[in-house]
Every structure is written in structure tokens, then in C-alpha cells.
Amino acid sequence: GVLGVRLERGSDPAAGPVALVLQDVTEARRVEAVRRDFVANVGHELKTPVGALSLLAEAIEDAADDPETVRRFATRMTHEADRLARLVRELIDLSRLQGGEPLPELVPVEVDTVIAEAVDRTKLAASAKQIAIVTGGEGGLVVRGVEYQLATAVTNLLANAVAYSPEHTRIAVSARARAGFVEITVTDNGIGIPREDRSRVFERFYRVDQSRASRTGGTGLGLAIVKHVATNHGGSVSVWSEEGLGSTFTLRIPLAAGADTPATPGPAGD
Ligand code: ADP
């Protein structure tokens, strides 16, 4: 790479420069290229539903004397509008998470509350597919974090588990403390992720298969958001998956200091 040189000062400015830092300038260029790609991707992603909406509106005009067709196209318009709304919401989430905005103050957050919130937000979609969401693991765990971000991350994992699982299956959400972290796992018995895609699913706009993603109204941003939340909290996210068997996503967030042993032991769960 191309190296740049920067002088770094110590805590006492009067002491003068104390370190020469070699900086990789190609890294800055790469970041710039990623940003350009991102804007191009966003444009492309917005074009699809907007184009569909305008075609459907035209079709409705042409079919004005056929109420059945009008109804059918209107349903598809609602679907496209929902998809557009989700895309915009996720773009805003993502830009908040990765934009220069300082992270809101980290405060103690109850993991049980985060999980309950996420289950609440996905239970409608789950029950539409007769999927049971089962919670378990250790109760009473506390992490240091930003509650709405953590709830968004777990919601995205749960929403994916629902989207990529067949009807009448089960999803398990569970938490446990391990080596200074809380591990929140979301396990489904869904379609799984092919080996070659596993390392890439956390990239923005990455989808395993365009056709299955568009059927579920996916945007390819959900897991990128989860990854940003994990990183913002000094944690991580990983996936285990087997095609045809299902997937387990594990979100690791540092335990709040002094919270290694929960004040009140939670229910054992199943
Ligand atoms: P999307 O909005 O398309 O779901 P995500 O970033 O949330 O985008 O996920 C990226 C891709 O990873 C998805 O398109 C999907 O193919 C795959 N994926 C995510 N979660 C699961 C899961 N629980 N089971 C199977 N595939 C999944």
C-alpha cells in the first residue's frame, strides 16, 4: 500500500511530536471506494420498488373497469411500499450506527428486556407462519449498551429466522453469560446458509440468493446492522449454519461490570 506519514503528539503538547505514525493511504482510498459503491447500491435498491410502484399505478389506471385486477395490483403496491419503507428504515438505522455520530452513553441494559422487545416485534410475523418463538437460558443478565440498538439487533436476527424458516417450525432465543460476555443466540430450523456465503452475509446488501431474498422482501441490510451494533458495543456476531438444517446466530456483548453473577438467578428456561 501507499504509506503516508503523520506526527502524533503525546498528552503534553509542549513536549513536541513523540511518534511517527506510518499510515496506509490506500486504506483511505478503499474507504472512499466503499462509500461510492454504497451510494450506487442504495440508488439501485431504491429504483426497484419505485419502478414497480409506478408500473403498478399505470396498470391500475388501465384496468379501472376491472375491480378484481385493481384489487390485485393494489395489494402488490402495498407490498412494494412496505418493502420501500423497510429499506428506508434500515438505511437510516445503518447510517446512524456507522455515521460519525458518537455512540449514545452506554448504560446497564437488561438482556431479558431486549429479548422480550425483539420477540414482541416479530411474534406477528412468526404466528402468521405458525412458528413458535421459545425463549430460554439465563435470566437477569445485564450488559452495558444502548437498549434500542440491542433490541434492533436481536429483532433483525429473529426476523431473519422467521423469514428463512418453513411454516410450523420453532425458533429458540436464549442468553447466557460466558467469559465476560453475554451470548444471545437465535436458532432456527430453516433453510440454512450455503458454506460459501456464510462469511459474507454480514456485508451490506449481500444476499445469498436474490430470488429467495426478494420473496421475503429482504434488503440485505439486516445483518450489516447487527454487525454494527455488535462492534459499537465492543462485541461480535457470528453464525453457524447447515444447509437444510438451520442456522444459529450468536451475538456477544460485554457483561456490565460487576454483573457476572446476576443479582437474582433467573428461570432455568428450556
Ligand atoms: P435480508 O434483508 O436479505 O434478509 P440480511 O442482511 O438480514 O438481509 O441477511 C443477508 C442474507 O443472509 C439473506 O439474504 C439470507 O439469504 C441470509 N440469511 C440471514 N439470516 C438467515 C437465516 N436465519 N437463515 C437462512 N439464511 C439467512
PDB file of C-alpha atoms and ligand atoms in Angstrom:
ATOM      1  CA  GLY A   1       0.000   0.000   0.000  1.00  0.00           C
ATOM      2  CA  VAL A   2       0.924   3.669  -0.218  1.00  0.00           C
ATOM      3  CA  LEU A   3       2.187   4.927   3.087  1.00  0.00           C
ATOM      4  CA  GLY A   4       1.538   8.375   4.500  1.00  0.00           C
ATOM      5  CA  VAL A   5       3.365   9.819   7.483  1.00  0.00           C
ATOM      6  CA  ARG A   6       1.681  11.510  10.412  1.00  0.00           C
ATOM      7  CA  LEU A   7       3.112  13.045  13.565  1.00  0.00           C
ATOM      8  CA  GLU A   8       1.343  12.079  16.738  1.00  0.00           C
ATOM      9  CA  ARG A   9       1.649  14.128  19.923  1.00  0.00           C
ATOM     10  CA  GLY A  10       1.768  12.830  23.438  1.00  0.00           C
ATOM     11  CA  SER A  11      -0.529  14.088  26.185  1.00  0.00           C
ATOM     12  CA  ASP A  12       1.786  17.072  26.809  1.00  0.00           C
ATOM     13  CA  PRO A  13       1.690  19.240  23.662  1.00  0.00           C
ATOM     14  CA  ALA A  14       4.722  21.223  24.821  1.00  0.00           C
ATOM     15  CA  ALA A  15       6.834  18.111  24.613  1.00  0.00           C
ATOM     16  CA  GLY A  16       6.516  18.145  20.841  1.00  0.00           C
ATOM     17  CA  PRO A  17       5.799  15.266  18.496  1.00  0.00           C
ATOM     18  CA  VAL A  18       6.514  11.968  20.119  1.00  0.00           C
ATOM     19  CA  ALA A  19       5.710   9.430  17.453  1.00  0.00           C
ATOM     20  CA  LEU A  20       5.917   8.967  13.726  1.00  0.00           C
ATOM     21  CA  VAL A  21       2.901   7.023  12.534  1.00  0.00           C
ATOM     22  CA  LEU A  22       3.003   5.292   9.195  1.00  0.00           C
ATOM     23  CA  GLN A  23      -0.449   5.331   7.687  1.00  0.00           C
ATOM     24  CA  ASP A  24      -1.746   3.314   4.816  1.00  0.00           C
ATOM     25  CA  VAL A  25      -3.149   5.808   2.299  1.00  0.00           C
ATOM     26  CA  THR A  26      -4.602   3.010   0.177  1.00  0.00           C
ATOM     27  CA  GLU A  27      -6.888   2.286   3.131  1.00  0.00           C
ATOM     28  CA  ALA A  28      -8.354   5.801   2.858  1.00  0.00           C
ATOM     29  CA  ARG A  29      -8.899   5.249  -0.863  1.00  0.00           C
ATOM     30  CA  ARG A  30     -10.551   1.907  -0.183  1.00  0.00           C
ATOM     31  CA  VAL A  31     -12.933   3.523   2.310  1.00  0.00           C
ATOM     32  CA  GLU A  32     -13.803   6.144  -0.296  1.00  0.00           C
ATOM     33  CA  ALA A  33     -14.492   3.448  -2.912  1.00  0.00           C
ATOM     34  CA  VAL A  34     -16.685   1.550  -0.453  1.00  0.00           C
ATOM     35  CA  ARG A  35     -18.664   4.739   0.181  1.00  0.00           C
ATOM     36  CA  ARG A  36     -19.152   5.303  -3.580  1.00  0.00           C
ATOM     37  CA  ASP A  37     -20.297   1.688  -4.009  1.00  0.00           C
ATOM     38  CA  PHE A  38     -22.694   2.134  -1.135  1.00  0.00           C
ATOM     39  CA  VAL A  39     -24.369   5.169  -2.685  1.00  0.00           C
ATOM     40  CA  ALA A  40     -24.628   3.353  -6.022  1.00  0.00           C
ATOM     41  CA  ASN A  41     -26.146   0.328  -4.260  1.00  0.00           C
ATOM     42  CA  VAL A  42     -28.668   2.470  -2.397  1.00  0.00           C
ATOM     43  CA  GLY A  43     -29.698   4.109  -5.663  1.00  0.00           C
ATOM     44  CA  HIS A  44     -30.167   0.711  -7.272  1.00  0.00           C
ATOM     45  CA  GLU A  45     -32.098  -0.683  -4.312  1.00  0.00           C
ATOM     46  CA  LEU A  46     -34.455   2.300  -4.285  1.00  0.00           C
ATOM     47  CA  LYS A  47     -35.001   2.156  -8.035  1.00  0.00           C
ATOM     48  CA  THR A  48     -36.520  -1.320  -7.955  1.00  0.00           C
ATOM     49  CA  PRO A  49     -39.534  -0.724  -5.673  1.00  0.00           C
ATOM     50  CA  VAL A  50     -40.108   2.800  -7.002  1.00  0.00           C
ATOM     51  CA  GLY A  51     -40.142   1.442 -10.567  1.00  0.00           C
ATOM     52  CA  ALA A  52     -42.538  -1.335  -9.562  1.00  0.00           C
ATOM     53  CA  LEU A  53     -44.846   1.178  -7.857  1.00  0.00           C
ATOM     54  CA  SER A  54     -45.076   3.364 -10.931  1.00  0.00           C
ATOM     55  CA  LEU A  55     -45.720   0.381 -13.241  1.00  0.00           C
ATOM     56  CA  LEU A  56     -48.443  -0.885 -10.910  1.00  0.00           C
ATOM     57  CA  ALA A  57     -50.068   2.546 -10.759  1.00  0.00           C
ATOM     58  CA  GLU A  58     -50.175   2.639 -14.572  1.00  0.00           C
ATOM     59  CA  ALA A  59     -51.612  -0.854 -14.690  1.00  0.00           C
ATOM     60  CA  ILE A  60     -54.343   0.170 -12.247  1.00  0.00           C
ATOM     61  CA  GLU A  61     -55.266   3.133 -14.460  1.00  0.00           C
ATOM     62  CA  ASP A  62     -55.566   0.784 -17.447  1.00  0.00           C
ATOM     63  CA  ALA A  63     -57.643  -1.738 -15.506  1.00  0.00           C
ATOM     64  CA  ALA A  64     -60.005   0.781 -13.914  1.00  0.00           C
ATOM     65  CA  ASP A  65     -63.118  -1.100 -15.092  1.00  0.00           C
ATOM     66  CA  ASP A  66     -61.950  -4.443 -13.685  1.00  0.00           C
ATOM     67  CA  PRO A  67     -62.226  -4.262  -9.880  1.00  0.00           C
ATOM     68  CA  GLU A  68     -60.646  -7.691  -9.325  1.00  0.00           C
ATOM     69  CA  THR A  69     -57.473  -6.704 -11.197  1.00  0.00           C
ATOM     70  CA  VAL A  70     -57.387  -3.326  -9.484  1.00  0.00           C
ATOM     71  CA  ARG A  71     -57.508  -5.070  -6.119  1.00  0.00           C
ATOM     72  CA  ARG A  72     -54.742  -7.484  -7.079  1.00  0.00           C
ATOM     73  CA  PHE A  73     -52.431  -4.683  -8.247  1.00  0.00           C
ATOM     74  CA  ALA A  74     -53.241  -2.603  -5.179  1.00  0.00           C
ATOM     75  CA  THR A  75     -52.131  -5.498  -2.961  1.00  0.00           C
ATOM     76  CA  ARG A  76     -48.863  -5.652  -4.837  1.00  0.00           C
ATOM     77  CA  MET A  77     -48.435  -1.896  -4.445  1.00  0.00           C
ATOM     78  CA  THR A  78     -48.842  -2.262  -0.682  1.00  0.00           C
ATOM     79  CA  HIS A  79     -46.210  -4.982  -0.723  1.00  0.00           C
ATOM     80  CA  GLU A  80     -43.755  -2.816  -2.684  1.00  0.00           C
ATOM     81  CA  ALA A  81     -44.450   0.200  -0.457  1.00  0.00           C
ATOM     82  CA  ASP A  82     -43.777  -1.935   2.653  1.00  0.00           C
ATOM     83  CA  ARG A  83     -40.507  -3.059   1.150  1.00  0.00           C
ATOM     84  CA  LEU A  84     -39.553   0.532   0.366  1.00  0.00           C
ATOM     85  CA  ALA A  85     -40.438   1.625   3.896  1.00  0.00           C
ATOM     86  CA  ARG A  86     -38.322  -1.159   5.363  1.00  0.00           C
ATOM     87  CA  LEU A  87     -35.386  -0.267   3.146  1.00  0.00           C
ATOM     88  CA  VAL A  88     -35.547   3.398   4.159  1.00  0.00           C
ATOM     89  CA  ARG A  89     -35.861   2.499   7.848  1.00  0.00           C
ATOM     90  CA  GLU A  90     -32.861   0.171   7.664  1.00  0.00           C
ATOM     91  CA  LEU A  91     -30.783   2.732   5.765  1.00  0.00           C
ATOM     92  CA  ILE A  92     -31.483   5.270   8.497  1.00  0.00           C
ATOM     93  CA  ASP A  93     -30.576   2.718  11.200  1.00  0.00           C
ATOM     94  CA  LEU A  94     -27.366   1.884   9.395  1.00  0.00           C
ATOM     95  CA  SER A  95     -26.289   5.469   8.817  1.00  0.00           C
ATOM     96  CA  ARG A  96     -26.916   6.298  12.477  1.00  0.00           C
ATOM     97  CA  LEU A  97     -24.877   3.313  13.559  1.00  0.00           C
ATOM     98  CA  GLN A  98     -21.867   3.860  11.335  1.00  0.00           C
ATOM     99  CA  GLY A  99     -22.010   7.607  10.785  1.00  0.00           C
ATOM    100  CA  GLY A 100     -19.684   9.820  12.807  1.00  0.00           C
ATOM    101  CA  GLU A 101     -22.427  10.243  15.431  1.00  0.00           C
ATOM    102  CA  PRO A 102     -20.946   9.467  18.833  1.00  0.00           C
ATOM    103  CA  LEU A 103     -22.380   6.350  20.421  1.00  0.00           C
ATOM    104  CA  PRO A 104     -25.038   7.261  22.988  1.00  0.00           C
ATOM    105  CA  GLU A 105     -23.907   6.669  26.554  1.00  0.00           C
ATOM    106  CA  LEU A 106     -23.627   3.009  27.440  1.00  0.00           C
ATOM    107  CA  VAL A 107     -25.860   2.193  30.374  1.00  0.00           C
ATOM    108  CA  PRO A 108     -26.818  -1.066  32.085  1.00  0.00           C
ATOM    109  CA  VAL A 109     -29.378  -2.831  29.915  1.00  0.00           C
ATOM    110  CA  GLU A 110     -31.358  -5.900  30.942  1.00  0.00           C
ATOM    111  CA  VAL A 111     -30.970  -8.657  28.412  1.00  0.00           C
ATOM    112  CA  ASP A 112     -34.415 -10.062  29.284  1.00  0.00           C
ATOM    113  CA  THR A 113     -35.985  -6.736  28.264  1.00  0.00           C
ATOM    114  CA  VAL A 114     -34.071  -6.651  24.985  1.00  0.00           C
ATOM    115  CA  ILE A 115     -35.175 -10.179  24.116  1.00  0.00           C
ATOM    116  CA  ALA A 116     -38.798  -9.534  25.156  1.00  0.00           C
ATOM    117  CA  GLU A 117     -38.890  -6.430  22.961  1.00  0.00           C
ATOM    118  CA  ALA A 118     -37.495  -8.300  19.958  1.00  0.00           C
ATOM    119  CA  VAL A 119     -39.914 -11.211  20.433  1.00  0.00           C
ATOM    120  CA  ASP A 120     -42.763  -8.723  20.685  1.00  0.00           C
ATOM    121  CA  ARG A 121     -41.817  -7.128  17.373  1.00  0.00           C
ATOM    122  CA  THR A 122     -41.577 -10.412  15.479  1.00  0.00           C
ATOM    123  CA  LYS A 123     -44.317 -12.536  17.000  1.00  0.00           C
ATOM    124  CA  LEU A 124     -46.935 -11.401  14.488  1.00  0.00           C
ATOM    125  CA  ALA A 125     -44.820 -12.471  11.510  1.00  0.00           C
ATOM    126  CA  ALA A 126     -43.999 -15.714  13.330  1.00  0.00           C
ATOM    127  CA  SER A 127     -47.596 -16.588  14.121  1.00  0.00           C
ATOM    128  CA  ALA A 128     -48.582 -15.919  10.502  1.00  0.00           C
ATOM    129  CA  LYS A 129     -46.304 -18.868   9.654  1.00  0.00           C
ATOM    130  CA  GLN A 130     -47.290 -20.806  12.788  1.00  0.00           C
ATOM    131  CA  ILE A 131     -43.717 -20.563  14.013  1.00  0.00           C
ATOM    132  CA  ALA A 132     -43.186 -20.775  17.770  1.00  0.00           C
ATOM    133  CA  ILE A 133     -40.577 -18.485  19.333  1.00  0.00           C
ATOM    134  CA  VAL A 134     -39.231 -20.070  22.510  1.00  0.00           C
ATOM    135  CA  THR A 135     -37.082 -18.113  24.976  1.00  0.00           C
ATOM    136  CA  GLY A 136     -34.731 -19.678  27.472  1.00  0.00           C
ATOM    137  CA  GLY A 137     -31.283 -19.604  29.044  1.00  0.00           C
ATOM    138  CA  GLU A 138     -30.143 -17.449  31.957  1.00  0.00           C
ATOM    139  CA  GLY A 139     -32.367 -14.656  33.181  1.00  0.00           C
ATOM    140  CA  GLY A 140     -31.305 -11.459  34.939  1.00  0.00           C
ATOM    141  CA  LEU A 141     -28.220 -10.757  32.806  1.00  0.00           C
ATOM    142  CA  VAL A 142     -27.136  -7.146  32.354  1.00  0.00           C
ATOM    143  CA  VAL A 143     -24.908  -5.691  29.621  1.00  0.00           C
ATOM    144  CA  ARG A 144     -23.552  -2.199  29.072  1.00  0.00           C
ATOM    145  CA  GLY A 145     -25.159  -0.839  25.992  1.00  0.00           C
ATOM    146  CA  VAL A 146     -27.787   1.112  24.133  1.00  0.00           C
ATOM    147  CA  GLU A 147     -31.137  -0.606  24.550  1.00  0.00           C
ATOM    148  CA  TYR A 148     -32.756   0.352  21.238  1.00  0.00           C
ATOM    149  CA  GLN A 149     -29.687  -0.748  19.295  1.00  0.00           C
ATOM    150  CA  LEU A 150     -29.538  -4.100  21.044  1.00  0.00           C
ATOM    151  CA  ALA A 151     -33.275  -4.598  20.542  1.00  0.00           C
ATOM    152  CA  THR A 152     -32.887  -3.761  16.846  1.00  0.00           C
ATOM    153  CA  ALA A 153     -30.068  -6.299  16.501  1.00  0.00           C
ATOM    154  CA  VAL A 154     -31.990  -9.136  18.154  1.00  0.00           C
ATOM    155  CA  THR A 155     -35.129  -8.174  16.203  1.00  0.00           C
ATOM    156  CA  ASN A 156     -33.213  -8.428  12.925  1.00  0.00           C
ATOM    157  CA  LEU A 157     -31.897 -11.883  13.860  1.00  0.00           C
ATOM    158  CA  LEU A 158     -35.381 -13.040  14.819  1.00  0.00           C
ATOM    159  CA  ALA A 159     -36.982 -11.530  11.712  1.00  0.00           C
ATOM    160  CA  ASN A 160     -34.471 -13.410   9.542  1.00  0.00           C
ATOM    161  CA  ALA A 161     -35.090 -16.645  11.443  1.00  0.00           C
ATOM    162  CA  VAL A 162     -38.809 -16.251  10.705  1.00  0.00           C
ATOM    163  CA  ALA A 163     -38.262 -15.232   7.069  1.00  0.00           C
ATOM    164  CA  TYR A 164     -35.952 -18.144   6.267  1.00  0.00           C
ATOM    165  CA  SER A 165     -37.874 -20.890   8.082  1.00  0.00           C
ATOM    166  CA  PRO A 166     -40.726 -23.006   6.791  1.00  0.00           C
ATOM    167  CA  GLU A 167     -44.119 -22.990   8.492  1.00  0.00           C
ATOM    168  CA  HIS A 168     -44.715 -24.951  11.705  1.00  0.00           C
ATOM    169  CA  THR A 169     -41.119 -24.742  12.897  1.00  0.00           C
ATOM    170  CA  ARG A 170     -39.536 -23.472  16.099  1.00  0.00           C
ATOM    171  CA  ILE A 171     -37.135 -20.642  16.835  1.00  0.00           C
ATOM    172  CA  ALA A 172     -35.165 -20.558  20.094  1.00  0.00           C
ATOM    173  CA  VAL A 173     -33.757 -17.353  21.607  1.00  0.00           C
ATOM    174  CA  SER A 174     -31.531 -17.751  24.588  1.00  0.00           C
ATOM    175  CA  ALA A 175     -28.979 -15.845  26.666  1.00  0.00           C
ATOM    176  CA  ARG A 176     -26.076 -16.928  28.822  1.00  0.00           C
ATOM    177  CA  ALA A 177     -23.026 -15.345  30.459  1.00  0.00           C
ATOM    178  CA  ARG A 178     -19.694 -16.603  29.237  1.00  0.00           C
ATOM    179  CA  ALA A 179     -16.162 -15.268  29.738  1.00  0.00           C
ATOM    180  CA  GLY A 180     -17.178 -11.666  30.405  1.00  0.00           C
ATOM    181  CA  PHE A 181     -19.761 -11.574  27.628  1.00  0.00           C
ATOM    182  CA  VAL A 182     -23.443 -12.224  27.289  1.00  0.00           C
ATOM    183  CA  GLU A 183     -24.140 -14.533  24.395  1.00  0.00           C
ATOM    184  CA  ILE A 184     -27.554 -14.170  22.838  1.00  0.00           C
ATOM    185  CA  THR A 185     -28.271 -16.977  20.393  1.00  0.00           C
ATOM    186  CA  VAL A 186     -31.082 -17.206  17.860  1.00  0.00           C
ATOM    187  CA  THR A 187     -31.535 -20.706  16.463  1.00  0.00           C
ATOM    188  CA  ASP A 188     -33.878 -21.661  13.647  1.00  0.00           C
ATOM    189  CA  ASN A 189     -34.710 -24.856  11.774  1.00  0.00           C
ATOM    190  CA  GLY A 190     -34.846 -23.041   8.462  1.00  0.00           C
ATOM    191  CA  ILE A 191     -33.213 -23.330   5.071  1.00  0.00           C
ATOM    192  CA  GLY A 192     -29.677 -22.591   6.301  1.00  0.00           C
ATOM    193  CA  ILE A 193     -26.882 -20.718   4.559  1.00  0.00           C
ATOM    194  CA  PRO A 194     -24.549 -22.304   1.991  1.00  0.00           C
ATOM    195  CA  ARG A 195     -20.944 -22.551   3.190  1.00  0.00           C
ATOM    196  CA  GLU A 196     -19.580 -20.197   0.525  1.00  0.00           C
ATOM    197  CA  ASP A 197     -21.945 -17.400   1.618  1.00  0.00           C
ATOM    198  CA  ARG A 198     -21.539 -17.687   5.380  1.00  0.00           C
ATOM    199  CA  SER A 199     -18.652 -15.258   5.746  1.00  0.00           C
ATOM    200  CA  ARG A 200     -20.351 -12.653   3.546  1.00  0.00           C
ATOM    201  CA  VAL A 201     -23.883 -12.423   4.958  1.00  0.00           C
ATOM    202  CA  PHE A 202     -22.852  -9.568   7.279  1.00  0.00           C
ATOM    203  CA  GLU A 203     -21.902  -7.329   4.338  1.00  0.00           C
ATOM    204  CA  ARG A 204     -24.275  -4.552   3.322  1.00  0.00           C
ATOM    205  CA  PHE A 205     -26.669  -5.605   0.566  1.00  0.00           C
ATOM    206  CA  TYR A 206     -25.282  -9.140   0.477  1.00  0.00           C
ATOM    207  CA  ARG A 207     -27.971 -11.753  -0.132  1.00  0.00           C
ATOM    208  CA  VAL A 208     -27.423 -15.429  -0.545  1.00  0.00           C
ATOM    209  CA  ASP A 209     -29.863 -15.738  -3.390  1.00  0.00           C
ATOM    210  CA  GLN A 210     -31.624 -12.798  -4.982  1.00  0.00           C
ATOM    211  CA  SER A 211     -34.744 -14.792  -5.757  1.00  0.00           C
ATOM    212  CA  ARG A 212     -35.303 -16.160  -2.253  1.00  0.00           C
ATOM    213  CA  ALA A 213     -34.414 -12.775  -0.773  1.00  0.00           C
ATOM    214  CA  SER A 214     -36.917 -10.848  -2.863  1.00  0.00           C
ATOM    215  CA  ARG A 215     -39.634 -13.333  -1.970  1.00  0.00           C
ATOM    216  CA  THR A 216     -39.087 -12.479   1.684  1.00  0.00           C
ATOM    217  CA  GLY A 217     -38.823  -8.743   0.974  1.00  0.00           C
ATOM    218  CA  GLY A 218     -35.194  -8.743   2.125  1.00  0.00           C
ATOM    219  CA  THR A 219     -32.955  -5.724   1.805  1.00  0.00           C
ATOM    220  CA  GLY A 220     -29.593  -7.272   2.586  1.00  0.00           C
ATOM    221  CA  LEU A 221     -29.058  -4.713   5.356  1.00  0.00           C
ATOM    222  CA  GLY A 222     -30.392  -6.542   8.419  1.00  0.00           C
ATOM    223  CA  LEU A 223     -27.215  -8.413   9.315  1.00  0.00           C
ATOM    224  CA  ALA A 224     -24.976  -5.435   8.466  1.00  0.00           C
ATOM    225  CA  ILE A 225     -26.949  -3.554  11.120  1.00  0.00           C
ATOM    226  CA  VAL A 226     -26.485  -6.398  13.625  1.00  0.00           C
ATOM    227  CA  LYS A 227     -22.738  -6.354  12.982  1.00  0.00           C
ATOM    228  CA  HIS A 228     -22.526  -2.593  13.531  1.00  0.00           C
ATOM    229  CA  VAL A 229     -24.436  -2.871  16.793  1.00  0.00           C
ATOM    230  CA  ALA A 230     -22.096  -5.631  17.962  1.00  0.00           C
ATOM    231  CA  THR A 231     -18.996  -3.627  17.038  1.00  0.00           C
ATOM    232  CA  ASN A 232     -20.325  -0.433  18.642  1.00  0.00           C
ATOM    233  CA  HIS A 233     -20.681  -2.371  21.884  1.00  0.00           C
ATOM    234  CA  GLY A 234     -17.236  -3.971  21.769  1.00  0.00           C
ATOM    235  CA  GLY A 235     -18.843  -7.297  20.909  1.00  0.00           C
ATOM    236  CA  SER A 236     -19.212  -9.541  17.885  1.00  0.00           C
ATOM    237  CA  VAL A 237     -21.672 -11.613  15.900  1.00  0.00           C
ATOM    238  CA  SER A 238     -21.121 -14.987  14.288  1.00  0.00           C
ATOM    239  CA  VAL A 239     -23.092 -17.661  12.505  1.00  0.00           C
ATOM    240  CA  TRP A 240     -23.229 -21.423  12.470  1.00  0.00           C
ATOM    241  CA  SER A 241     -25.350 -22.930   9.761  1.00  0.00           C
ATOM    242  CA  GLU A 242     -26.028 -26.095   7.869  1.00  0.00           C
ATOM    243  CA  GLU A 243     -27.991 -26.041   4.632  1.00  0.00           C
ATOM    244  CA  GLY A 244     -31.377 -27.646   5.070  1.00  0.00           C
ATOM    245  CA  LEU A 245     -30.962 -27.919   8.859  1.00  0.00           C
ATOM    246  CA  GLY A 246     -30.985 -24.354  10.100  1.00  0.00           C
ATOM    247  CA  SER A 247     -28.852 -21.549  11.471  1.00  0.00           C
ATOM    248  CA  THR A 248     -27.667 -20.223  14.808  1.00  0.00           C
ATOM    249  CA  PHE A 249     -26.600 -16.599  15.105  1.00  0.00           C
ATOM    250  CA  THR A 250     -24.649 -15.636  18.235  1.00  0.00           C
ATOM    251  CA  LEU A 251     -24.442 -12.029  19.382  1.00  0.00           C
ATOM    252  CA  ARG A 252     -21.757 -11.362  22.038  1.00  0.00           C
ATOM    253  CA  ILE A 253     -21.987  -8.219  24.137  1.00  0.00           C
ATOM    254  CA  PRO A 254     -19.734  -7.398  27.115  1.00  0.00           C
ATOM    255  CA  LEU A 255     -21.341  -8.012  30.504  1.00  0.00           C
ATOM    256  CA  ALA A 256     -21.893  -4.910  32.632  1.00  0.00           C
ATOM    257  CA  ALA A 257     -19.070  -4.592  35.207  1.00  0.00           C
ATOM    258  CA  GLY A 258     -19.896  -6.443  38.385  1.00  0.00           C
ATOM    259  CA  ALA A 259     -22.800  -8.189  36.772  1.00  0.00           C
ATOM    260  CA  ASP A 260     -21.079 -11.537  36.260  1.00  0.00           C
ATOM    261  CA  THR A 261     -23.343 -13.043  38.831  1.00  0.00           C
ATOM    262  CA  PRO A 262     -26.890 -11.886  38.331  1.00  0.00           C
ATOM    263  CA  ALA A 263     -28.464 -10.409  41.470  1.00  0.00           C
ATOM    264  CA  THR A 264     -31.404 -12.756  41.161  1.00  0.00           C
ATOM    265  CA  PRO A 265     -30.885 -16.081  39.451  1.00  0.00           C
ATOM    266  CA  GLY A 266     -33.261 -16.211  36.513  1.00  0.00           C
ATOM    267  CA  PRO A 267     -35.507 -19.057  35.447  1.00  0.00           C
ATOM    268  CA  ALA A 268     -33.689 -22.057  34.095  1.00  0.00           C
ATOM    269  CA  GLY A 269     -35.716 -21.986  30.900  1.00  0.00           C
ATOM    270  CA  ASP A 270     -35.585 -24.827  28.402  1.00  0.00           C
TER     271      ASP A 270
HETATM  272  P1  ADP B   1     -32.120  -9.755   4.118  1.00  0.00           P
HETATM  273  O1  ADP B   1     -32.851  -8.466   4.295  1.00  0.00           O
HETATM  274  O2  ADP B   1     -31.970 -10.182   2.684  1.00  0.00           O
HETATM  275  O3  ADP B   1     -32.645 -10.835   4.999  1.00  0.00           O
HETATM  276  P2  ADP B   1     -29.792  -9.756   5.848  1.00  0.00           P
HETATM  277  O4  ADP B   1     -28.589  -8.863   5.881  1.00  0.00           O
HETATM  278  O5  ADP B   1     -30.644  -9.768   7.062  1.00  0.00           O
HETATM  279  O6  ADP B   1     -30.631  -9.377   4.563  1.00  0.00           O
HETATM  280  O7  ADP B   1     -29.294 -11.225   5.539  1.00  0.00           O
HETATM  281  C1  ADP B   1     -28.403 -11.458   4.455  1.00  0.00           C
HETATM  282  C2  ADP B   1     -28.675 -12.807   3.801  1.00  0.00           C
HETATM  283  O8  ADP B   1     -28.323 -13.854   4.722  1.00  0.00           O
HETATM  284  C3  ADP B   1     -30.146 -13.043   3.482  1.00  0.00           C
HETATM  285  O9  ADP B   1     -30.463 -12.603   2.193  1.00  0.00           O
HETATM  286  C4  ADP B   1     -30.284 -14.548   3.612  1.00  0.00           C
HETATM  287  O10 ADP B   1     -30.015 -15.167   2.375  1.00  0.00           O
HETATM  288  C5  ADP B   1     -29.223 -14.941   4.606  1.00  0.00           C
HETATM  289  N1  ADP B   1     -29.791 -15.222   5.948  1.00  0.00           N
HETATM  290  C6  ADP B   1     -29.849 -14.365   7.002  1.00  0.00           C
HETATM  291  N2  ADP B   1     -30.409 -14.946   8.081  1.00  0.00           N
HETATM  292  C7  ADP B   1     -30.714 -16.212   7.721  1.00  0.00           C
HETATM  293  C8  ADP B   1     -31.299 -17.338   8.392  1.00  0.00           C
HETATM  294  N3  ADP B   1     -31.685 -17.270   9.679  1.00  0.00           N
HETATM  295  N4  ADP B   1     -31.450 -18.489   7.683  1.00  0.00           N
HETATM  296  C9  ADP B   1     -31.053 -18.567   6.384  1.00  0.00           C
HETATM  297  N5  ADP B   1     -30.493 -17.551   5.705  1.00  0.00           N
HETATM  298  C10 ADP B   1     -30.315 -16.390   6.346  1.00  0.00           C
END
